[in-house]
Coordinates of C-alpha atoms in Angstrom, one line a residue:
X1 CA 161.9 154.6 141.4
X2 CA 158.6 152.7 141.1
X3 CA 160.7 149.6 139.7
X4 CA 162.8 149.7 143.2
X5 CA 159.7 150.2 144.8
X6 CA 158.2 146.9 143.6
X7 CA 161.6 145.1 143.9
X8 CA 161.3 145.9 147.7
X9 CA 157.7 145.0 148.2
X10 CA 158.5 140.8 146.4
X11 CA 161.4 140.7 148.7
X12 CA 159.1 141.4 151.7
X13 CA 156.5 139.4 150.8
X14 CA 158.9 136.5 150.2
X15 CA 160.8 137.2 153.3
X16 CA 156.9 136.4 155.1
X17 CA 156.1 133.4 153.1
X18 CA 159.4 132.1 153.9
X19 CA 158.4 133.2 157.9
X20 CA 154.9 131.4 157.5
X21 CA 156.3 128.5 156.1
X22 CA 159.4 127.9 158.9
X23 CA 156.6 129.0 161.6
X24 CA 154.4 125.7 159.9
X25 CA 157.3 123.5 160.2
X26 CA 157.8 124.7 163.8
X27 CA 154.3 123.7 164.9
X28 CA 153.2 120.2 164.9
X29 CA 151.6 118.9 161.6
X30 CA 148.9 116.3 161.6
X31 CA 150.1 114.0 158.8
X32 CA 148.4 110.9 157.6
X33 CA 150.2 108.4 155.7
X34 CA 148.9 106.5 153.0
X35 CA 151.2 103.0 151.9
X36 CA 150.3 101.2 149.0
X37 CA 151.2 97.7 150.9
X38 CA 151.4 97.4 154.6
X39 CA 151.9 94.5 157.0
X40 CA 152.0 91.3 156.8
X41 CA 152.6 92.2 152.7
X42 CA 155.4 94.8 153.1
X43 CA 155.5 98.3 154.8
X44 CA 158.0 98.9 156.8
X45 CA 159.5 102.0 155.2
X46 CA 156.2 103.6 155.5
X47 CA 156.2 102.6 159.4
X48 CA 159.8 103.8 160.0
X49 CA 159.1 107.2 158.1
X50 CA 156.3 107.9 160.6
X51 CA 157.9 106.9 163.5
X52 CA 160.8 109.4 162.4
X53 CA 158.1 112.5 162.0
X54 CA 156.4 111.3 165.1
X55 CA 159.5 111.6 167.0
X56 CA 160.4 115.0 165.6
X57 CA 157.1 116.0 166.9
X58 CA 154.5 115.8 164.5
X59 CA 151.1 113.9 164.7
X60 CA 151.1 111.2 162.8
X61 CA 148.6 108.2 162.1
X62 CA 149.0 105.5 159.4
X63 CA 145.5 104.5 157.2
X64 CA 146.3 101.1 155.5
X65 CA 144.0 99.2 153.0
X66 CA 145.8 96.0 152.9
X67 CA 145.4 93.7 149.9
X68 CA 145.5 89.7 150.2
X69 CA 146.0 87.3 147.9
X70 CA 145.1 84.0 148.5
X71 CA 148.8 82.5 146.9
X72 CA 150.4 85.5 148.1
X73 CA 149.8 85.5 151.9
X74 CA 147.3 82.3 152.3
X75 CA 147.6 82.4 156.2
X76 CA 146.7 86.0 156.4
X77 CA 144.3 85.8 153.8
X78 CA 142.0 83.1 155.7
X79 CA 143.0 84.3 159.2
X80 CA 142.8 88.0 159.1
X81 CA 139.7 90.2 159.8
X82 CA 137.3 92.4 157.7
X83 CA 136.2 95.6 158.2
X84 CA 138.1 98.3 159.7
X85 CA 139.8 98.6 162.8
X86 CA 141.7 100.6 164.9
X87 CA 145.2 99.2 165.7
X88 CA 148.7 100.2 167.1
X89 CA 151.8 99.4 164.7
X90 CA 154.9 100.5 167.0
X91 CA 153.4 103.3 168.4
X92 CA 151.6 104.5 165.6
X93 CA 147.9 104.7 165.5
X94 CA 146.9 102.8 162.3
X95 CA 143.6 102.5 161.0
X96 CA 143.5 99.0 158.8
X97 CA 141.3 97.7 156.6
X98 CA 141.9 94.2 154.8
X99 CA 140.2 93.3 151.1
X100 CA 141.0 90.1 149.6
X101 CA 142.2 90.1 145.8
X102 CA 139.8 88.5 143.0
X103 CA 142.0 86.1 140.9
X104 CA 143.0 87.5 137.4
X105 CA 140.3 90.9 138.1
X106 CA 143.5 93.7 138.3
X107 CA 140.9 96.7 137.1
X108 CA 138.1 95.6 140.0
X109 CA 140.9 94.7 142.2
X110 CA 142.1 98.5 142.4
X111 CA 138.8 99.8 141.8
X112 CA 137.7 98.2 145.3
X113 CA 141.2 99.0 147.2
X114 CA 140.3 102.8 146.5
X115 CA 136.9 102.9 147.3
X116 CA 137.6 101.1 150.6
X117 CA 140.3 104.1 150.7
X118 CA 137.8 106.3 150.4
X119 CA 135.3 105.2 152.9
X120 CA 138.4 104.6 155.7
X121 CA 138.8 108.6 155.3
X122 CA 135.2 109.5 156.4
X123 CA 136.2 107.1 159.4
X124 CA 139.5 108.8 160.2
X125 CA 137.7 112.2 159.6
X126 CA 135.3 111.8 161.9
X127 CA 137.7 110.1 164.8
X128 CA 141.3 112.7 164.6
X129 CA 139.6 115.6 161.9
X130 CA 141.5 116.2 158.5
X131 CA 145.1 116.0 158.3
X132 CA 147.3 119.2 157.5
X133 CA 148.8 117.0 154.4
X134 CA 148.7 112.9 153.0
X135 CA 152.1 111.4 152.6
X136 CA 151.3 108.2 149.9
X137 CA 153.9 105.6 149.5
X138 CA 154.3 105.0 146.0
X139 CA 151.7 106.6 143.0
X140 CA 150.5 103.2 142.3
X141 CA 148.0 103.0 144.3
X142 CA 148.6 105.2 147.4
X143 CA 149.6 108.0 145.2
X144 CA 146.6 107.9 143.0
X145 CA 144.2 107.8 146.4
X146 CA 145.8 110.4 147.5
X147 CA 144.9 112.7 144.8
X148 CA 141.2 111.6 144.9
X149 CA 141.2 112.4 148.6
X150 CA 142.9 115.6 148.4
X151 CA 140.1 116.7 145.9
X152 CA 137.6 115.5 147.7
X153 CA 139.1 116.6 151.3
X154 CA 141.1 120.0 150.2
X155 CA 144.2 118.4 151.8
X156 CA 148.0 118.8 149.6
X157 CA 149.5 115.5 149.6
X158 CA 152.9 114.1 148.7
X159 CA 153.9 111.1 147.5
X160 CA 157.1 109.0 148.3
X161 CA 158.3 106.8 145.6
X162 CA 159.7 103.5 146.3
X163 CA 159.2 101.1 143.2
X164 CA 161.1 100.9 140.2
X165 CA 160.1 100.4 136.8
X166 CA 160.1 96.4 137.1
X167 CA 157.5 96.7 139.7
X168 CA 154.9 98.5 138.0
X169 CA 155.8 95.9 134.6
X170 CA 154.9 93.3 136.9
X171 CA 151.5 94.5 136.6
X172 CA 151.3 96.5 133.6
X173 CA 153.2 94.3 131.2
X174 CA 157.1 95.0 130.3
X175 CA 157.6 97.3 127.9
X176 CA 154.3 98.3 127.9
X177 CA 153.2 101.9 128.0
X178 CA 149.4 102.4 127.1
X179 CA 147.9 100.5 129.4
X180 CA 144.7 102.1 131.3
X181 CA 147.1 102.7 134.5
X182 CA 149.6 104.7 133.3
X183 CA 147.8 107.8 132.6
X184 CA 145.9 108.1 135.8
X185 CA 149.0 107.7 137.6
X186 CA 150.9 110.6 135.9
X187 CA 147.9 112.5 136.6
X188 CA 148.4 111.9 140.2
X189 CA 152.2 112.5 140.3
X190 CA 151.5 115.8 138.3
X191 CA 149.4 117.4 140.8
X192 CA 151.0 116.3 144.0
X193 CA 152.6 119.3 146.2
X194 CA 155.9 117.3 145.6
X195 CA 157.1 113.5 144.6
X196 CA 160.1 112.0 146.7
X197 CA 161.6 109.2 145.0
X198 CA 164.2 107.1 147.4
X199 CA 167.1 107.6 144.9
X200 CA 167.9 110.2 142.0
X201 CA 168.1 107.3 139.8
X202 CA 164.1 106.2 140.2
X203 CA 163.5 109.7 138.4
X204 CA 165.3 108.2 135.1
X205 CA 163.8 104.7 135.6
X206 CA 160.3 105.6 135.7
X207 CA 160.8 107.8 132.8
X208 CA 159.6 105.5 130.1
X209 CA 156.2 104.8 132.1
X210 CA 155.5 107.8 133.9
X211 CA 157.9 110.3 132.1
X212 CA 159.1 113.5 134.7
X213 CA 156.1 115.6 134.0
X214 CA 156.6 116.6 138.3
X215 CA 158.1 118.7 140.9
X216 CA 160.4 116.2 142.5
X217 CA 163.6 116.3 145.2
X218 CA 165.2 112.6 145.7
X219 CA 165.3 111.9 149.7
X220 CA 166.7 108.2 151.1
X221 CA 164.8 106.3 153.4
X222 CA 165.0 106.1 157.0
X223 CA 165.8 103.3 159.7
X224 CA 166.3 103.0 162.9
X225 CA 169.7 103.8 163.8
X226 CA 169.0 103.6 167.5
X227 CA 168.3 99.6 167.3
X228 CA 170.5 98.4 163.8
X229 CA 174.1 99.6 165.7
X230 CA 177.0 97.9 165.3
X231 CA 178.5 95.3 167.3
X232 CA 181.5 93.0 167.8
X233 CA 180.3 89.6 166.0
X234 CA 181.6 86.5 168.2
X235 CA 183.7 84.1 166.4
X236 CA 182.4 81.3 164.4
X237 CA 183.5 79.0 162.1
X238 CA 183.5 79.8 158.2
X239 CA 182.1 83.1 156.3
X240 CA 178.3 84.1 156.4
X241 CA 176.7 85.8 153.7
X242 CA 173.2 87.2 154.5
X243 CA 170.5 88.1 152.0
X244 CA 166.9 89.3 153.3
X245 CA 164.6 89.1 150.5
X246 CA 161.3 87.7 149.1
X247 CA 161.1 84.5 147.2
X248 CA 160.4 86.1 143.4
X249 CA 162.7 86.2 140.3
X250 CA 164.0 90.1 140.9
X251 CA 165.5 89.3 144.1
X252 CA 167.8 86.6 141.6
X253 CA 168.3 84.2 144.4
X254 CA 168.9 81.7 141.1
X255 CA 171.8 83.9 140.3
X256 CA 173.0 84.1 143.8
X257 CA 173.4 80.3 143.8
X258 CA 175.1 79.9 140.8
X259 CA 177.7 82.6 142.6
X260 CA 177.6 80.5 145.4
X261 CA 178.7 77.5 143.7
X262 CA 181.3 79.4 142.2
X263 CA 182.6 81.1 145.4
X264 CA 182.9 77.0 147.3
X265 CA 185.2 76.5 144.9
X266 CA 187.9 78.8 146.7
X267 CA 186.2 79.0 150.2
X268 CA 185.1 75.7 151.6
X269 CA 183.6 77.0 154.8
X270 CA 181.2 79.5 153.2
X271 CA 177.9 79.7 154.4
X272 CA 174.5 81.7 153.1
X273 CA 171.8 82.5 155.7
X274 CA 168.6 83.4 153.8
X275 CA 165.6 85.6 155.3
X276 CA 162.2 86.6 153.7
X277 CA 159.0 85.6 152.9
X278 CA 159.4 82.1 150.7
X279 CA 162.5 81.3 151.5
X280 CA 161.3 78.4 153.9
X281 CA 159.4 77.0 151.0
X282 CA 159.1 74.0 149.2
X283 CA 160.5 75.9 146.2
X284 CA 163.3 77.3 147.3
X285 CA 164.7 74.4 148.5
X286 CA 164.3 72.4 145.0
X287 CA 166.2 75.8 143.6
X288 CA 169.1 75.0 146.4
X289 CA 169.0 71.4 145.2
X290 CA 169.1 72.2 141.9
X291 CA 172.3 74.5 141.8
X292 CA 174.0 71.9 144.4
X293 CA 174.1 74.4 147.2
X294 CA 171.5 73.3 149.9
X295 CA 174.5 72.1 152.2
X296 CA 175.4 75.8 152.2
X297 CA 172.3 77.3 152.7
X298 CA 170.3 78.1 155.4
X299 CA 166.9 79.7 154.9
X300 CA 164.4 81.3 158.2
X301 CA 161.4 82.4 156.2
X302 CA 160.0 85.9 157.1
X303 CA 161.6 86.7 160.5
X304 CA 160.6 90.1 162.6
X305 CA 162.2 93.3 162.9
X306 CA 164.4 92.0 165.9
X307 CA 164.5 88.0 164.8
X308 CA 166.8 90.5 161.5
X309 CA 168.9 91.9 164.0
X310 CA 170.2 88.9 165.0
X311 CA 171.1 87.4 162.0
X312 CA 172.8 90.2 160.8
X313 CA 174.7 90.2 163.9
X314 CA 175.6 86.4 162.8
X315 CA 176.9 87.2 159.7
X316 CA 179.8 88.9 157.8
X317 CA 178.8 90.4 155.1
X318 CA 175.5 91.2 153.2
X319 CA 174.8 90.3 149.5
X320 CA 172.2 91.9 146.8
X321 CA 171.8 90.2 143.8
X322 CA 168.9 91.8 142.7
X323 CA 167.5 92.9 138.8
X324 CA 165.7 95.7 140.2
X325 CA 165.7 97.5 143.4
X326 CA 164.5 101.1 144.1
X327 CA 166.4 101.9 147.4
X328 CA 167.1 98.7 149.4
X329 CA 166.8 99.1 153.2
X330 CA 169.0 96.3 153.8
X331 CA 171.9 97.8 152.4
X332 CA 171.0 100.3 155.2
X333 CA 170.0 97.6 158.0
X334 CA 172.9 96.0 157.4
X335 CA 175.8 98.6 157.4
X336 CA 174.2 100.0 160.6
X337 CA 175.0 96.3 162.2
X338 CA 178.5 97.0 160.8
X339 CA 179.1 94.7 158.0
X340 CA 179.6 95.6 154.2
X341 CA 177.7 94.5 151.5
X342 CA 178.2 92.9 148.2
X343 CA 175.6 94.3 145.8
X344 CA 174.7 94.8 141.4
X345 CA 174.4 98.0 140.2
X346 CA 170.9 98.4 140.9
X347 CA 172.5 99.6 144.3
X348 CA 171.6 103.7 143.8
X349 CA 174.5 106.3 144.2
X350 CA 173.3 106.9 147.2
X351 CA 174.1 103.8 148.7
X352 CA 177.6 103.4 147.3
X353 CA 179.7 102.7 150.1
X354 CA 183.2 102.6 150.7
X355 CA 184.6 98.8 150.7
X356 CA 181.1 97.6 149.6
X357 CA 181.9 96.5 145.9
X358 CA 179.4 96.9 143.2
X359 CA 179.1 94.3 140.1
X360 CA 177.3 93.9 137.0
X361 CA 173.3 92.6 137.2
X362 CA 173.1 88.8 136.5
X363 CA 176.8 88.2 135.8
X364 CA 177.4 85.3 138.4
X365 CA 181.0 84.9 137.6
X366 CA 181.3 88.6 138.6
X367 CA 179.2 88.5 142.1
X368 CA 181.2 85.1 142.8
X369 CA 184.6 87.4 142.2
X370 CA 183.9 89.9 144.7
X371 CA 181.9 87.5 147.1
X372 CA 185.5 85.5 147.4
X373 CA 187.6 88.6 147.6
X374 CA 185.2 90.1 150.7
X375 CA 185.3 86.7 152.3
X376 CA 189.3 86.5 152.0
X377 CA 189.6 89.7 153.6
X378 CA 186.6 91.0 155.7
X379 CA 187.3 89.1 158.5
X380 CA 190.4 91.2 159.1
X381 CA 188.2 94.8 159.2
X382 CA 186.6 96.7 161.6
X383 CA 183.3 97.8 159.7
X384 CA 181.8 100.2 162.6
X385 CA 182.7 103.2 160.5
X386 CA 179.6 102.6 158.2
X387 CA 177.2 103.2 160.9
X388 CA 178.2 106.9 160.6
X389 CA 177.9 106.7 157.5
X390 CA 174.4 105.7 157.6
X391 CA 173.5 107.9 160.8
X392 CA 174.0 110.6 158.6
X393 CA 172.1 109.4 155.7
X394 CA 169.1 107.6 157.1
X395 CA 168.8 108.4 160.9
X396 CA 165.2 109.6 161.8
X397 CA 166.3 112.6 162.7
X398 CA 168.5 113.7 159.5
X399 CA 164.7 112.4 157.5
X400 CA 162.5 114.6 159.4
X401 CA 164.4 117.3 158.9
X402 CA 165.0 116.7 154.8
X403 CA 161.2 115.9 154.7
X404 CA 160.1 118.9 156.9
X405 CA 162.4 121.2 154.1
X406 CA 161.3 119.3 151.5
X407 CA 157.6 120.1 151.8
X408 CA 158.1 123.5 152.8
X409 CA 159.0 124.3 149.1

C-alpha cells in the first residue's frame, strides 16, 4: 500500500514539473545569444535562430565579441570601431564589441575574446537585467564563455553546435588530441543544460576531440522560408551551377574545377557562378587559370543576404564540394529557391534530398558524373516541391518549436 502510495505521489509531482515547465515555454523567455563569429566574419545562423525565437515570442538580444584578423578581414579590421556598442542586426538588438587578433598568440588571443565577454555581460546586465538562459553557438569559444558566465551569473545555458571536427584541427592541429583546448571545452559541453549539434552526425565527428561525455538532441538550422521561396527562373542560355562559399581549402573549390573541366567536356554551355568571401581575389583567379576554367567561371565576392537571392534565382542547380561541412545552410537556401543540389557526403542525413545526388569527398571524376547528368536533365523539372521540404525542416517556426521542447527537457 505504501509502495502505491509513493508510486502516486512521483506521478504527481512529474505531472507539475511537466505543468511548470510547458507554463515556462508559454511565457516569453529573455534569451541572450552568444556566437563564436558574428558579422562581417560569419554569423548568420546565429542571426536567423534569433530572429525565429524572436518571432515566436521570446525576448531575444544577441552579445557578439567579434575577432579580426588583419589577413582575414583587412577592411574591417582597419575600418571598424572599438569598444562596445549598441547596434540593430535585422531587428535584433546586438551588443558588439570588436578585438583585433595578435599574429601567431592563439592562447592570448582567446584569453582576451573571453574577458572582453565577460565585461560586455556586466554591460548587458545593467541595460536589459540577466537572461532566463545563454544560447552559445559552437563550444569553441561561445560555448566555453558561456559556462564562465553561467557560473558567475547563475544563468543555464545551451550550446548549439555548428563546426565539425576539421574546424577545430584548424586550430588545434589534425589529429591532435591533448592540446590545452580540448579539455576546457569538454568541460563546457559537460555542464551545459543541453548541446544541439546541427546534424546527428557532428555527435560522431567530434568524438575523437571532445568525445560524447553530454546530454545532447540533434536540431537543423533555420532559414528564412518567408524570403528564400521558389520561383520560375527566366530562360537563359547554357546551365548554371552556383556554389556560395569562402575562399579556403575545405570548401575544395580546386576539386570543383577539376569537375568542371571534366563536365565541358560533355556540356559546352556550362557555366559556374561563384559567391563568398575570396572568391573576387587575386587567388582565385590564378586557381581558375590554372585548371583552364576562368572562361567558365564567374566569381561576385561576399554578396548580402538579398544580393544571394538573386543569384540563386539565376542559376540551376547548386554544388557542394566540400571536405568538411557540419550543416550547410546553402543546401537549405538553395532548395527553398527551388533548385537541387549536387553535394559529397559531408552533406548530413538530414539534408538528403530527393533528386539531389550525393558523391564521394574529393573524387572529381565522380562530382563531374553527377554534375553532367543534373545538367542533362534538370532543365526539364519543376523543383518547387523542395521548398516543402525545407518548410518543414528549417522554417522559423518548426525551430522555435524544436528548440522551445528541446530545452524544456
Amino acid at each position: 500500500m505504501k509502495e502505491k502510495n509513493y508510486i502516486c505521489e512521483v506521478k504527481i509531482l512529474l505531472q507539475r514539473v511537466v505543468k511548470c515547465q510547458k507554463h515556462q515555454l508559454e511565457t516569453k523567455m529573455h534569451i541572450l545569444e552568444l556566437p563564436s563569429i558574428f558579422f562581417p566574419r560569419g554569423g548568420a545562423f546565429c542571426l536567423d535562430q534569433a530572429k525565429a525565437l524572436a518571432r515566436h515570442g521570446h525576448e531575444v538580444r544577441i552579445m557578439a565579441c567579434v575577432e579580426l584578423g588583419i589577413t582575414e578581414t583587412p577592411m574591417a579590421y582597419m575600418s571598424l570601431p572599438f569598444g562596445t556598442d549598441w547596434t540593430t542586426s535585422d531587428g535584433i538588438e546586438t551588443l558588439t564589441s570588436y578585438i583585433r587578433r595578435i599574429p601567431k598568440c592563439i592562447r592570448r588571443n582567446n584569453s582576451r575574446w573571453l574577458s572582453c565577454v565577460m565585461l560586455m555581460m556586466e554591460e548587458y546586465v545593467r541595460r536589459h537585467g540577466l537572461p532566463d538562459i545563454i544560447h552559445a553557438h559552437s563550444v569553441h569559444w561561445a560555448g566555453y564563455a558561456a559556462m564562465k558566465l553561467s557560473e558567475q551569473w547563475n544563468v543555464p545555458f545551451v550550446i548549439t553546435e555548428h563546426s565539425s571536427r576539421a574546424i577545430f584541427e584548424m586550430e588545434f592541429g589534425k589529429g591532435v588530441t591533448d592540446c590545452w583546448q580540448i579539455p576546457l571545452l569538454k568541460e563546457a559541453l559537460r555542464k551545459a543544460k543541453m548541446v544541439i549539434p546541427v546534424a546527428d552526425e557532428l555527435v560522431a565527428n567530434l568524438c575523437p576531440l571532445l568525445g560524447t561525455d553530454y546530454d545532447y538532441e540533434a536540431l537543423s538550422n533555420t532559414i528564412d522560408t518567408g524570403f528564400f521561396i521558389p520561383r520560375k527562373r527566366a530562360p537563359h542560355r547554357g546551365f548554371r551551377f552556383v556554389y556560395p562559399a569562402v575562399f579556403f581549402p575545405l570548401k575544395a573549390h580546386d576539386l570543383l574545377f577539376e569537375a568542371l573541366r571534366k563536365v565541358a567536356s560533355f556540356h559546352s554551355d556550362v557555366e559556374l557562378h561563384l559567391s563568398g568571401r575570396g572568391t573576387d581575389s587575386r587567388e582565385m583567379r590564378r586557381l581558375t587559370e590554372r585548371y583552364g576554367v576562368s572562361n567558365m567561371v564567374r566569381t561576385y565576392g561576399q554578396l548580402d543576404k538579398a544580393e544571394m537571392r538573386q543569384l540563386y534565382y539565376a542559376s540551376d542547380c547548386l554544388v557542394v564540394p566540400s571536405r568538411s561541412e557540419a550543416q550547410p545552410l546553402i543546401c537549405l537556401e538553395a532548395a527553398a529557391t527551388g533548385i537541387p543540389f549536387v553535394g559529397t557526403e559531408v552533406i548530413p542525413s538530414c539534408l538528403r534530398l530527393p533528386d539531389c545526388p550525393i558523391v564521394p569527398i574529393d573524387d572529381a571524376s565522380a562530382l563531374a558524373k553527377a554534375m553532367s547528368e543534373m545538367a542533362a536533365s534538370s532543365h526539364c523539372q519543376d523543383w518547387s516541391r523542395l521548398y516543402e521540404i525545407v518548410r518543414e525542416m528549417a522554417s522559423p517556426e518548426s525551430f522555435a518549436q524544436k528548440f522551445e521542447n528541446i530545452i524544456a527537457t
